[in-house]
Coordinates of C-alpha atoms and ligand atoms in Angstrom, one line a residue:
Chain A
M228 CA -26.6 60.8 -79.5
L229 CA -26.4 58.4 -82.6
I230 CA -27.9 54.8 -82.7
A231 CA -26.6 52.4 -85.2
C232 CA -29.4 50.7 -86.3
P233 CA -28.3 47.1 -87.7
Y234 CA -30.6 47.8 -90.8
C235 CA -30.4 51.6 -91.7
G236 CA -26.8 52.3 -90.3
P237 CA -26.1 55.1 -87.4
R238 CA -29.0 57.5 -87.3
D239 CA -30.0 60.6 -85.2
V240 CA -31.8 59.7 -81.9
A241 CA -34.8 61.8 -82.8
E242 CA -35.5 59.1 -85.3
F243 CA -36.0 56.6 -82.6
T244 CA -38.7 55.5 -79.9
Y245 CA -37.8 54.8 -76.2
Q246 CA -39.1 52.1 -75.0
G247 CA -37.7 51.5 -71.8
D248 CA -36.1 48.9 -69.7
A249 CA -35.2 45.8 -71.4
N250 CA -34.3 43.6 -68.1
R251 CA -37.8 43.3 -66.6
P252 CA -38.7 39.7 -66.6
R253 CA -42.3 39.4 -67.6
P254 CA -44.4 36.6 -65.7
D255 CA -46.6 33.9 -67.8
P256 CA -49.6 35.7 -69.0
A257 CA -51.5 33.1 -67.1
S258 CA -49.9 33.7 -63.9
T259 CA -51.5 35.2 -61.0
D260 CA -48.7 36.1 -59.1
L261 CA -49.1 39.7 -57.9
D262 CA -45.6 40.2 -56.7
A263 CA -44.2 38.9 -59.8
W264 CA -46.7 41.6 -61.8
N265 CA -46.0 44.2 -59.5
D266 CA -42.2 43.7 -60.0
Y267 CA -42.5 43.8 -63.8
V268 CA -45.1 46.6 -64.1
Y269 CA -43.4 48.9 -61.6
Q270 CA -40.0 48.2 -60.0
R271 CA -36.8 49.0 -61.8
A272 CA -32.8 48.4 -61.4
N273 CA -32.2 52.0 -62.9
P274 CA -28.8 51.3 -63.1
A275 CA -25.9 54.2 -63.3
G276 CA -23.7 52.5 -66.0
P277 CA -24.8 50.2 -68.7
H278 CA -28.5 49.7 -69.1
R279 CA -30.1 47.2 -71.8
E280 CA -33.3 49.0 -73.0
Y281 CA -35.3 48.7 -76.1
W282 CA -35.7 51.2 -78.7
Q283 CA -37.7 51.2 -82.0
H284 CA -36.6 52.8 -85.3
S285 CA -40.1 54.5 -85.4
G286 CA -38.7 56.8 -87.9
G287 CA -36.6 54.4 -90.1
C288 CA -37.1 50.6 -90.7
R289 CA -39.3 50.4 -87.6
S290 CA -37.2 47.4 -86.2
H291 CA -37.1 47.0 -82.4
L292 CA -33.9 47.3 -81.2
L293 CA -32.2 46.2 -77.9
V294 CA -29.5 48.8 -76.9
T295 CA -26.8 48.5 -74.5
R296 CA -26.1 52.1 -73.3
N297 CA -24.4 53.9 -70.5
T298 CA -26.7 56.0 -68.4
L299 CA -23.8 58.2 -67.3
T300 CA -22.0 59.0 -70.5
H301 CA -24.9 58.1 -72.9
E302 CA -22.0 55.9 -75.1
I303 CA -23.7 53.2 -76.8
A304 CA -21.8 49.7 -76.5
G305 CA -24.1 47.5 -78.7
V306 CA -27.4 47.5 -81.0
A307 CA -29.1 44.4 -82.1
F308 CA -32.5 43.5 -83.4
V309 CA -34.7 42.3 -80.5
R310 CA -36.0 39.5 -82.4
S311 CA -32.0 38.1 -82.4
A312 CA -31.5 39.0 -78.8
P313 CA -32.1 36.7 -75.6
V314 CA -34.8 38.7 -73.7
P315 CA -34.9 38.3 -70.2
A316 CA -36.4 34.8 -68.9
T317 CA -40.3 34.7 -68.6
K318 CA -41.0 33.8 -65.0
P319 CA -43.4 30.5 -64.9
A320 CA -46.8 30.7 -63.4
P321 CA -46.2 29.2 -60.0
A322 CA -48.0 25.9 -59.4
A323 CA -50.6 27.0 -56.9
P324 CA -51.8 30.7 -56.8
R325 CA -50.8 32.5 -53.8
K326 CA -52.5 34.1 -51.1
R327 CA -52.8 38.0 -51.4
P328 CA -50.5 39.6 -49.0
A329 CA -52.1 41.3 -45.7
S330 CA -51.1 44.5 -46.6
R331 CA -53.5 44.5 -49.7
K332 CA -56.6 43.7 -47.7
A333 CA -56.0 47.0 -46.0
K334 CA -58.6 49.6 -46.9
P335 CA -57.8 52.5 -49.2
Chain B
M203 CA -33.9 91.8 -38.2
A204 CA -32.5 91.7 -42.0
E205 CA -29.1 90.5 -42.0
Y206 CA -28.3 92.0 -45.1
S207 CA -29.2 95.4 -44.7
V208 CA -28.4 98.5 -46.7
F209 CA -25.8 99.4 -44.2
S210 CA -23.9 96.2 -43.7
L211 CA -24.0 96.0 -47.7
L212 CA -22.3 99.7 -47.8
R213 CA -19.9 99.2 -45.0
N214 CA -18.9 95.7 -46.8
G215 CA -18.9 97.6 -49.9
F216 CA -16.2 99.9 -48.5
N217 CA -14.2 97.2 -46.7
A218 CA -13.7 94.6 -49.4
N219 CA -16.4 92.4 -48.1
R220 CA -14.4 91.2 -44.7
D221 CA -17.1 91.6 -42.7
W222 CA -19.6 89.1 -43.7
A223 CA -20.3 86.1 -41.4
P224 CA -20.7 82.7 -43.0
A225 CA -24.5 81.7 -43.4
W226 CA -23.8 78.2 -42.2
R227 CA -20.6 76.7 -40.3
K228 CA -18.6 73.8 -41.6
P229 CA -18.4 71.2 -38.7
E230 CA -16.6 68.0 -38.7
P231 CA -19.4 65.3 -38.6
K232 CA -20.0 63.9 -35.0
A233 CA -19.9 60.0 -34.4
A234 CA -23.6 59.8 -33.7
Y235 CA -26.5 62.1 -34.2
D236 CA -30.5 61.3 -33.6
V237 CA -31.4 61.7 -37.3
V238 CA -29.3 62.0 -40.5
I239 CA -30.6 63.3 -43.4
V240 CA -29.0 61.9 -46.8
G241 CA -29.1 64.6 -49.3
G242 CA -28.3 68.7 -49.0
G243 CA -30.8 69.8 -51.7
G244 CA -34.0 71.8 -51.0
H245 CA -35.9 68.7 -49.3
G246 CA -32.9 67.6 -47.2
L247 CA -32.5 71.0 -45.8
A248 CA -36.0 71.8 -45.4
T249 CA -36.2 68.5 -43.6
A250 CA -33.7 69.6 -41.1
Y251 CA -35.0 72.7 -40.4
Y252 CA -38.8 71.7 -39.7
L253 CA -37.5 68.9 -37.6
A254 CA -35.7 71.6 -35.4
R255 CA -38.2 74.1 -35.7
E256 CA -41.6 71.9 -35.4
H257 CA -40.2 68.9 -33.3
G258 CA -37.4 70.1 -31.4
I259 CA -35.2 67.9 -32.8
T260 CA -31.9 69.7 -33.3
N261 CA -29.1 66.8 -32.9
V262 CA -29.4 66.3 -36.6
A263 CA -26.8 66.1 -39.6
V264 CA -27.3 66.8 -43.5
V265 CA -24.9 64.8 -45.6
E266 CA -24.6 66.2 -48.9
K267 CA -22.3 64.6 -51.6
G268 CA -21.1 67.9 -53.4
W269 CA -21.6 71.6 -52.3
L270 CA -25.0 72.6 -51.1
G271 CA -27.3 73.6 -54.3
S272 CA -25.2 71.4 -56.7
G273 CA -28.1 69.0 -57.4
N274 CA -31.7 69.9 -58.7
I275 CA -32.4 72.6 -56.2
G276 CA -30.1 75.0 -57.9
R277 CA -31.2 73.6 -61.5
N278 CA -34.8 74.1 -61.5
T279 CA -37.0 76.5 -63.5
T280 CA -38.4 77.9 -60.1
I281 CA -42.2 77.5 -60.8
V282 CA -44.3 77.3 -57.9
R283 CA -48.4 76.5 -58.1
S284 CA -50.6 74.0 -56.1
N285 CA -53.2 73.5 -59.5
Y286 CA -53.1 70.1 -59.5
L287 CA -56.3 67.9 -60.2
L288 CA -56.5 64.7 -58.0
P289 CA -57.5 65.5 -54.4
A290 CA -54.1 64.2 -52.6
S291 CA -52.0 66.0 -55.0
I292 CA -54.0 69.3 -54.3
R293 CA -53.7 69.1 -50.6
F294 CA -50.0 68.3 -50.8
Y295 CA -49.1 71.5 -53.0
E296 CA -51.6 73.9 -51.8
H297 CA -49.8 72.9 -48.4
S298 CA -46.7 74.1 -49.8
L299 CA -48.0 76.9 -51.3
K300 CA -49.4 78.4 -48.1
L301 CA -45.8 77.9 -46.5
W302 CA -44.1 79.5 -49.7
E303 CA -46.2 82.6 -48.8
N304 CA -44.8 83.2 -45.6
L305 CA -41.5 81.4 -46.1
S306 CA -39.0 84.7 -46.7
H307 CA -40.5 86.0 -43.3
E308 CA -40.0 82.8 -41.7
L309 CA -36.6 82.1 -42.8
N310 CA -35.6 85.8 -42.5
Y311 CA -33.9 85.3 -45.5
N312 CA -35.7 86.9 -48.9
V313 CA -36.3 84.0 -51.1
M314 CA -37.7 86.2 -53.8
F315 CA -41.3 84.4 -53.9
S316 CA -43.0 86.3 -56.6
Q317 CA -47.2 85.3 -56.9
R318 CA -47.0 86.7 -60.5
G319 CA -49.7 83.8 -61.6
V320 CA -49.3 81.0 -63.6
I321 CA -51.4 80.5 -66.9
N322 CA -51.8 77.0 -68.4
L323 CA -52.7 77.8 -72.2
A324 CA -55.4 75.5 -73.8
H325 CA -55.7 75.1 -77.4
S326 CA -58.8 73.1 -78.2
P327 CA -62.0 72.9 -76.8
A328 CA -61.3 69.5 -75.4
Q329 CA -58.3 70.9 -73.5
S330 CA -60.5 73.8 -72.2
D331 CA -62.8 71.2 -70.8
D332 CA -60.1 69.4 -69.1
F333 CA -58.8 72.6 -67.5
M334 CA -62.0 73.7 -66.6
R335 CA -62.9 70.4 -65.0
R336 CA -59.2 71.1 -62.9
G337 CA -60.1 74.6 -62.2
N338 CA -63.2 73.2 -60.6
A339 CA -61.4 70.4 -58.7
L340 CA -59.3 73.0 -56.9
R341 CA -62.2 75.7 -56.2
H342 CA -63.8 72.5 -54.5
E343 CA -60.8 72.1 -52.4
G344 CA -60.7 76.1 -51.7
V345 CA -57.8 76.5 -54.0
D346 CA -57.8 79.5 -56.5
A347 CA -58.5 78.9 -60.1
E348 CA -59.9 81.3 -62.8
W349 CA -60.8 80.6 -66.3
W350 CA -59.3 83.3 -68.7
D351 CA -60.7 83.6 -72.0
R352 CA -58.2 84.4 -75.0
D353 CA -59.4 87.9 -75.2
R354 CA -58.3 88.6 -71.5
I355 CA -55.0 86.4 -71.9
A356 CA -54.1 88.9 -75.0
R357 CA -54.2 91.9 -72.9
A358 CA -52.4 90.4 -70.0
V359 CA -49.4 89.0 -72.4
P360 CA -48.2 91.1 -74.7
G361 CA -46.3 89.3 -77.4
L362 CA -48.0 85.8 -77.3
D363 CA -49.4 84.8 -80.5
V364 CA -53.2 84.8 -79.9
S365 CA -54.1 84.7 -83.8
A366 CA -56.6 82.0 -84.9
S367 CA -53.9 80.9 -87.7
A368 CA -51.4 79.9 -85.0
R369 CA -50.6 76.0 -85.4
F370 CA -52.0 75.5 -82.1
P371 CA -54.4 78.5 -81.1
I372 CA -55.0 79.8 -77.8
V373 CA -58.7 79.1 -77.0
G374 CA -58.1 80.5 -72.9
G375 CA -56.4 79.5 -69.9
L376 CA -56.3 78.5 -66.5
M377 CA -54.8 80.8 -64.3
Q378 CA -53.7 80.2 -60.7
R379 CA -52.8 83.7 -59.4
R380 CA -51.1 82.7 -56.1
G381 CA -48.6 80.7 -58.1
G382 CA -45.2 82.1 -59.5
T383 CA -41.7 81.7 -59.1
A384 CA -39.2 82.1 -56.3
R385 CA -35.3 82.0 -56.2
H386 CA -34.1 78.4 -56.1
D387 CA -30.3 79.1 -54.6
A388 CA -31.8 81.4 -51.9
V389 CA -34.4 78.6 -50.9
A390 CA -31.2 76.2 -50.4
W391 CA -29.5 79.1 -48.5
G392 CA -32.4 80.4 -46.5
Y393 CA -33.3 76.7 -45.1
A394 CA -29.5 75.7 -44.6
R395 CA -28.9 79.2 -42.7
A396 CA -32.2 78.5 -40.5
A397 CA -31.3 75.1 -40.0
D398 CA -27.7 75.7 -38.9
R399 CA -28.7 78.2 -36.4
R400 CA -30.9 75.9 -34.7
G401 CA -27.9 73.8 -34.5
V402 CA -28.6 71.4 -37.2
D403 CA -24.9 70.3 -38.9
I404 CA -24.6 70.5 -42.3
I405 CA -21.8 68.4 -43.5
E406 CA -20.9 69.1 -47.3
N407 CA -18.3 67.3 -49.6
C408 CA -19.5 64.0 -47.7
E409 CA -20.8 61.0 -50.0
V410 CA -22.9 58.3 -48.3
T411 CA -21.5 55.0 -49.8
G412 CA -23.3 52.7 -47.7
F413 CA -25.4 51.9 -44.5
L414 CA -24.8 50.8 -41.3
R415 CA -26.9 47.7 -40.3
D416 CA -27.9 46.0 -37.4
G417 CA -29.9 42.8 -38.7
D418 CA -32.6 44.7 -40.9
R419 CA -32.4 48.1 -39.2
V420 CA -30.5 50.7 -40.4
T421 CA -28.1 52.1 -37.9
G422 CA -26.3 55.0 -39.7
V423 CA -24.6 55.7 -42.9
R424 CA -21.0 54.9 -44.5
T425 CA -19.5 58.0 -45.8
S426 CA -16.4 59.0 -47.4
R427 CA -15.6 61.0 -44.2
G428 CA -16.2 57.9 -41.6
D429 CA -19.2 56.3 -40.5
I430 CA -22.0 58.2 -38.7
A431 CA -24.4 56.6 -36.4
A432 CA -28.0 57.5 -36.2
K433 CA -31.2 56.4 -34.8
K434 CA -33.2 57.5 -37.9
V435 CA -31.7 57.8 -41.5
A436 CA -33.7 59.9 -44.0
V437 CA -33.1 59.7 -47.5
A438 CA -33.8 62.7 -49.7
V439 CA -31.3 62.3 -52.8
A440 CA -33.9 63.2 -55.4
G441 CA -32.2 61.8 -58.9
S442 CA -29.8 59.5 -57.0
T443 CA -32.4 57.4 -55.1
G444 CA -31.7 54.5 -57.0
R445 CA -28.3 54.4 -56.4
V446 CA -28.8 55.1 -52.7
M447 CA -31.3 52.7 -52.3
Q448 CA -29.1 50.0 -54.0
A449 CA -26.3 50.6 -51.2
A450 CA -28.9 49.7 -48.8
G451 CA -29.8 46.5 -50.4
I452 CA -32.8 47.5 -52.2
D453 CA -32.3 46.6 -55.6
R454 CA -35.5 47.9 -57.3
M455 CA -37.6 51.0 -56.9
P456 CA -40.8 52.3 -58.8
I457 CA -38.3 55.1 -60.1
E458 CA -36.4 55.9 -63.3
S459 CA -33.6 58.6 -63.4
H460 CA -34.0 60.5 -66.4
V461 CA -32.5 64.0 -67.5
L462 CA -34.5 67.5 -67.8
Q463 CA -32.9 70.2 -69.3
A464 CA -33.4 74.2 -69.0
F465 CA -32.5 77.4 -70.8
V466 CA -31.6 80.8 -70.0
T467 CA -31.6 83.9 -72.6
E468 CA -29.7 86.8 -72.5
S469 CA -31.2 89.6 -70.2
L470 CA -34.0 92.0 -71.8
K471 CA -36.2 94.6 -70.4
P472 CA -39.6 93.5 -68.4
T473 CA -41.8 91.8 -71.1
L474 CA -43.5 89.0 -69.3
D475 CA -44.7 89.2 -65.5
T476 CA -46.6 86.0 -65.6
V477 CA -45.6 82.1 -65.8
I478 CA -46.8 81.0 -69.2
T479 CA -47.2 76.9 -70.1
F480 CA -48.0 76.0 -73.7
G481 CA -50.6 73.1 -73.7
G482 CA -50.1 72.4 -77.7
G483 CA -46.8 70.6 -76.4
H484 CA -44.9 71.0 -73.6
L485 CA -43.3 74.3 -72.4
Y486 CA -43.1 76.7 -69.5
V487 CA -41.4 80.3 -69.4
S488 CA -41.0 83.0 -66.9
Q489 CA -38.5 86.0 -66.8
S490 CA -36.5 85.8 -64.2
D491 CA -35.6 89.5 -62.0
K492 CA -32.5 89.8 -64.0
G493 CA -34.2 90.0 -67.2
S494 CA -33.6 86.7 -68.5
L495 CA -36.5 84.1 -69.9
V496 CA -36.0 81.2 -68.1
F497 CA -37.7 78.0 -69.6
G498 CA -37.9 74.1 -70.1
G499 CA -39.8 71.6 -72.0
D500 CA -39.7 67.7 -71.9
I501 CA -37.3 65.6 -70.3
D502 CA -35.2 63.5 -72.8
G503 CA -37.3 60.5 -72.2
Y504 CA -34.7 57.9 -71.8
N505 CA -32.8 56.7 -68.6
S506 CA -29.7 59.0 -67.8
Y507 CA -27.6 60.2 -64.8
A508 CA -25.5 62.4 -67.3
Q509 CA -26.7 65.9 -66.1
R510 CA -26.6 66.8 -70.0
G511 CA -29.1 66.3 -72.7
N512 CA -29.5 66.1 -76.4
L513 CA -30.5 68.3 -79.1
P514 CA -33.9 67.0 -80.3
V515 CA -35.0 68.4 -77.0
V516 CA -33.4 71.5 -77.8
E517 CA -34.8 71.7 -81.0
D518 CA -38.4 70.8 -79.5
V519 CA -38.6 73.4 -76.7
M520 CA -36.9 76.3 -79.1
S521 CA -39.8 75.6 -81.5
E522 CA -42.6 75.7 -79.0
M523 CA -41.4 78.9 -77.6
V524 CA -41.1 80.8 -80.9
A525 CA -44.7 79.0 -81.8
L526 CA -46.0 80.8 -78.7
F527 CA -43.8 84.3 -78.7
P528 CA -42.7 84.7 -82.4
G529 CA -40.5 88.2 -81.3
F530 CA -38.6 85.4 -79.1
A531 CA -37.1 84.2 -82.0
R532 CA -34.5 87.1 -82.0
L533 CA -32.9 86.3 -78.6
R534 CA -29.8 84.8 -78.0
L535 CA -29.7 81.7 -75.6
L536 CA -27.1 82.2 -72.9
R537 CA -27.0 78.7 -71.2
S538 CA -28.7 75.3 -71.0
W539 CA -27.9 72.6 -68.2
G540 CA -29.4 69.4 -67.4
G541 CA -30.6 67.9 -63.9
I542 CA -31.3 64.2 -63.0
M543 CA -35.2 63.7 -62.3
D544 CA -36.5 60.8 -59.9
M545 CA -39.1 60.1 -62.1
S546 CA -42.0 57.6 -60.4
M547 CA -44.4 55.4 -61.9
D548 CA -46.8 57.2 -61.3
G549 CA -45.7 60.9 -61.6
S550 CA -46.5 61.4 -57.8
P551 CA -43.8 61.7 -54.9
I552 CA -43.3 59.1 -52.0
V553 CA -42.8 60.6 -48.7
T554 CA -42.8 57.6 -46.1
K555 CA -41.4 56.0 -43.3
G556 CA -39.3 52.7 -44.4
P557 CA -38.7 50.5 -46.5
L558 CA -36.1 49.5 -43.8
P559 CA -36.5 49.8 -40.0
G560 CA -34.8 52.9 -39.0
M561 CA -35.0 54.4 -42.6
Y562 CA -37.5 57.3 -44.0
L563 CA -37.8 58.0 -47.8
N564 CA -38.5 61.1 -49.5
C565 CA -38.4 60.6 -53.6
G566 CA -40.2 60.5 -56.7
W567 CA -40.2 64.1 -57.6
C568 CA -40.4 64.3 -61.2
Y569 CA -40.7 67.7 -62.6
G570 CA -42.2 69.3 -59.8
G571 CA -40.2 69.2 -56.7
F572 CA -39.1 72.6 -56.3
K573 CA -42.5 73.7 -55.4
A574 CA -42.8 71.1 -53.1
T575 CA -39.8 71.7 -51.3
P576 CA -41.3 73.3 -47.9
A577 CA -44.3 70.8 -47.9
S578 CA -41.9 68.1 -48.5
G579 CA -39.5 69.3 -45.7
W580 CA -42.6 69.9 -43.1
L581 CA -44.4 66.3 -43.9
F582 CA -40.9 64.4 -43.8
A583 CA -40.0 65.9 -40.6
W584 CA -43.1 65.2 -39.3
T585 CA -43.0 61.7 -40.6
I586 CA -39.6 61.2 -39.3
A587 CA -40.1 63.0 -35.7
R588 CA -43.8 61.1 -35.0
D589 CA -42.8 57.6 -36.7
E590 CA -46.3 57.7 -38.7
P591 CA -47.3 60.1 -41.7
H592 CA -49.4 63.4 -41.4
P593 CA -52.8 63.1 -43.2
I594 CA -51.5 65.0 -46.2
N595 CA -48.4 62.4 -46.8
A596 CA -50.2 59.4 -46.0
P597 CA -51.3 58.5 -49.9
F598 CA -47.5 59.1 -51.0
T599 CA -46.5 55.5 -49.7
L600 CA -43.9 53.5 -51.3
D601 CA -46.5 50.4 -51.6
R602 CA -49.4 52.3 -53.2
F603 CA -48.4 50.7 -56.4
A604 CA -48.5 47.1 -55.2
R605 CA -52.0 48.0 -53.7
G606 CA -53.2 49.5 -56.7
L607 CA -53.8 53.1 -55.1
V608 CA -51.6 54.9 -57.4
I609 CA -51.8 58.9 -58.1
D610 CA -51.7 59.6 -61.4
E611 CA -52.4 63.0 -62.4
K612 CA -52.0 62.6 -66.1
G613 CA -53.7 58.8 -66.2
Q614 CA -50.4 57.6 -67.9
G615 CA -49.7 54.5 -66.5
A616 CA -46.2 53.1 -65.3
T617 CA -44.5 54.8 -68.1
P618 CA -42.0 57.3 -66.3
R619 CA -41.1 59.1 -69.4
L620 CA -44.4 60.3 -70.0
H621 CA -45.1 61.8 -66.5
Ligands
FAD757 C1 -34.0 71.4 -65.5 C2 -35.0 71.3 -64.1 C3 -36.3 72.2 -64.0 C4 -36.9 72.1 -63.1 N1 -38.3 72.9 -63.0 C5 -39.0 72.8 -62.0 C6 -40.1 73.8 -61.8 O1 -40.2 74.9 -62.5 N2 -40.9 73.6 -60.5 C7 -40.9 72.6 -59.7 O2 -41.2 72.3 -59.0 N3 -40.0 71.4 -60.0 C8 -39.2 71.7 -61.0 N4 -38.0 70.8 -60.9 C9 -38.0 69.6 -59.9 C10 -37.2 70.1 -58.8 O3 -35.9 71.0 -59.1 C11 -36.8 68.8 -58.2 O4 -37.8 68.0 -58.0 C12 -36.2 69.2 -56.7 O5 -35.3 70.2 -56.6 C13 -36.0 67.8 -56.1 O6 -35.5 67.7 -54.6 P1 -34.1 68.4 -53.8 O7 -33.9 70.0 -54.2 O8 -34.0 67.7 -52.5 O9 -33.0 67.8 -55.1 P2 -31.5 67.7 -55.0 O10 -31.0 69.4 -55.1 O11 -31.3 67.4 -56.3 O12 -30.7 67.4 -53.8 C14 -30.5 65.8 -53.6 C15 -29.3 65.8 -53.1 O13 -28.7 64.5 -52.9 C16 -27.4 64.7 -53.0 N5 -26.7 63.1 -53.0 C17 -27.1 62.5 -54.1 N6 -26.6 61.2 -53.5 C18 -25.9 61.2 -52.2 C19 -25.1 60.5 -51.6 N7 -24.7 59.0 -51.9 N8 -24.5 61.0 -50.5 C20 -24.8 62.5 -50.1 N9 -25.5 63.2 -50.8 C21 -26.0 62.6 -52.2 C22 -27.1 65.1 -54.3 O14 -25.8 65.9 -54.2 C23 -27.9 66.5 -54.1 O15 -27.5 67.7 -53.8 C24 -36.9 70.9 -62.3 C25 -35.9 70.2 -62.0 C26 -35.0 70.2 -63.1 C27 -33.7 69.5 -63.1
ZN758 ZN1 -33.5 51.0 -88.9

């Protein structure tokens, strides 16, 4: 697999560090919405097909990159600097803190 | 009675193999079953067998997209052990190991389970402490674990580089003598035959493309060979979990699919009679009964459904192998392949009722689902038959992430590529 770094050009995948799924909407840091945080930390769409994901060119220019790659074929459709790419919308904090769902009260 | 005796081998040898009976039938799917199991890997087949054998539920179909054994059950490096750290994991995998110990006998099918021992090598005082702690946790739960020092390992494993000048010198290792290997294909075939003999329909080349619903409730499956109604639908599709759950309207799961590669060398004379794992990186190697070395290392580390990996991991695995056994550098590689791993967010599996009414879910096996096959099937069958988990799989729920009850052996957090 070669990743075409917009700064360095096409480089071997060994030079890059995978940073995972780029589609996870991160809640506002002030949010106390447990479901939204659970979603962000633990839930993944895990598609078979095109996948937007973060890589860092850690063995090169160290840029953070947004890569669109097909998980069925490993074909790369696009690479961009993260700073110039749209990030998934930040979920705003809800007006009033939500009640904890009943399931969380259960004893471990 | 063994069905594959010396006499039947001889007779078939002399008459062009015309007398063998098929090990399982190839039935047409019926319109309805009590239980439909999606996925004919090791776990789906074991589940069907234990549903019939332990719970008397025989109106069961296993629906498999390809051929039996085309998934991870036929692609793994066959290592079986129960030497985990956390009590929930130890109990789960030890239950499995106990089932392994009687499996060939129970299925009347030789799964070639070989308790040749598994040695986890440690390469620093800190790692030794960590492994000894795990050994103590195991003994506390009544599971065998022994600390072996370097000299003992050197005597038991000739060819291993135990010199002090190695890049990661070997300090000692944690030995589980009851661990070992089994023949993966035979496990699938043995469970398939035993389930079939108890009346389970095994339906190959039948892909589940959707679910029949009555409101929220799952009432059957849509397949490439027509709709099949079911009182209960059990999903055990390992690396395809995300795709199949999406067909049920569950868009997001605590799972990422990753590719893991494995390697086999040309055959050589008996040279390695235990399973060795390298603690300086990630490598596990054993010698098959045919003489090949079977080995693997890390997953490639990015989301993948491709069933093939890339060269950096190949290089990594080879260099670790040669660091441990310098003599193996002269061997030629015969084959390599990849399988799709259902990597969960804490590295532990999910065996549970739900998440929809009428549905049951078995997934999240990461690297370690082969050794789990008997217990996974046994516990999943229990959960399906009784509509509640057995105490051993009760901690392995889907909502444990939201509830803060993760079972994270490595303490790695929600980073599937590192589990
Ligand atoms: C290279 C490699 C090495 C490994 N080494 C080890 C090891 O040493 N020790 C160990 O314990 N574990 C190991 N594992 C892990 C282990 O193999 C898996 O965790 C385990 O086999 C998964 O369970 P299974 O057998 O049911 O999966 P599978 O055999 O993958 O079964 C899932 C089945 O579901 C079917 N399916 C998927 N989608 C559908 C659909 N829509 N409709 C119908 N059927 C469908 C698939 O075709 C497949 O046959 C390894 C895995 C790999 C890939
Ligand atoms: Zn770069």
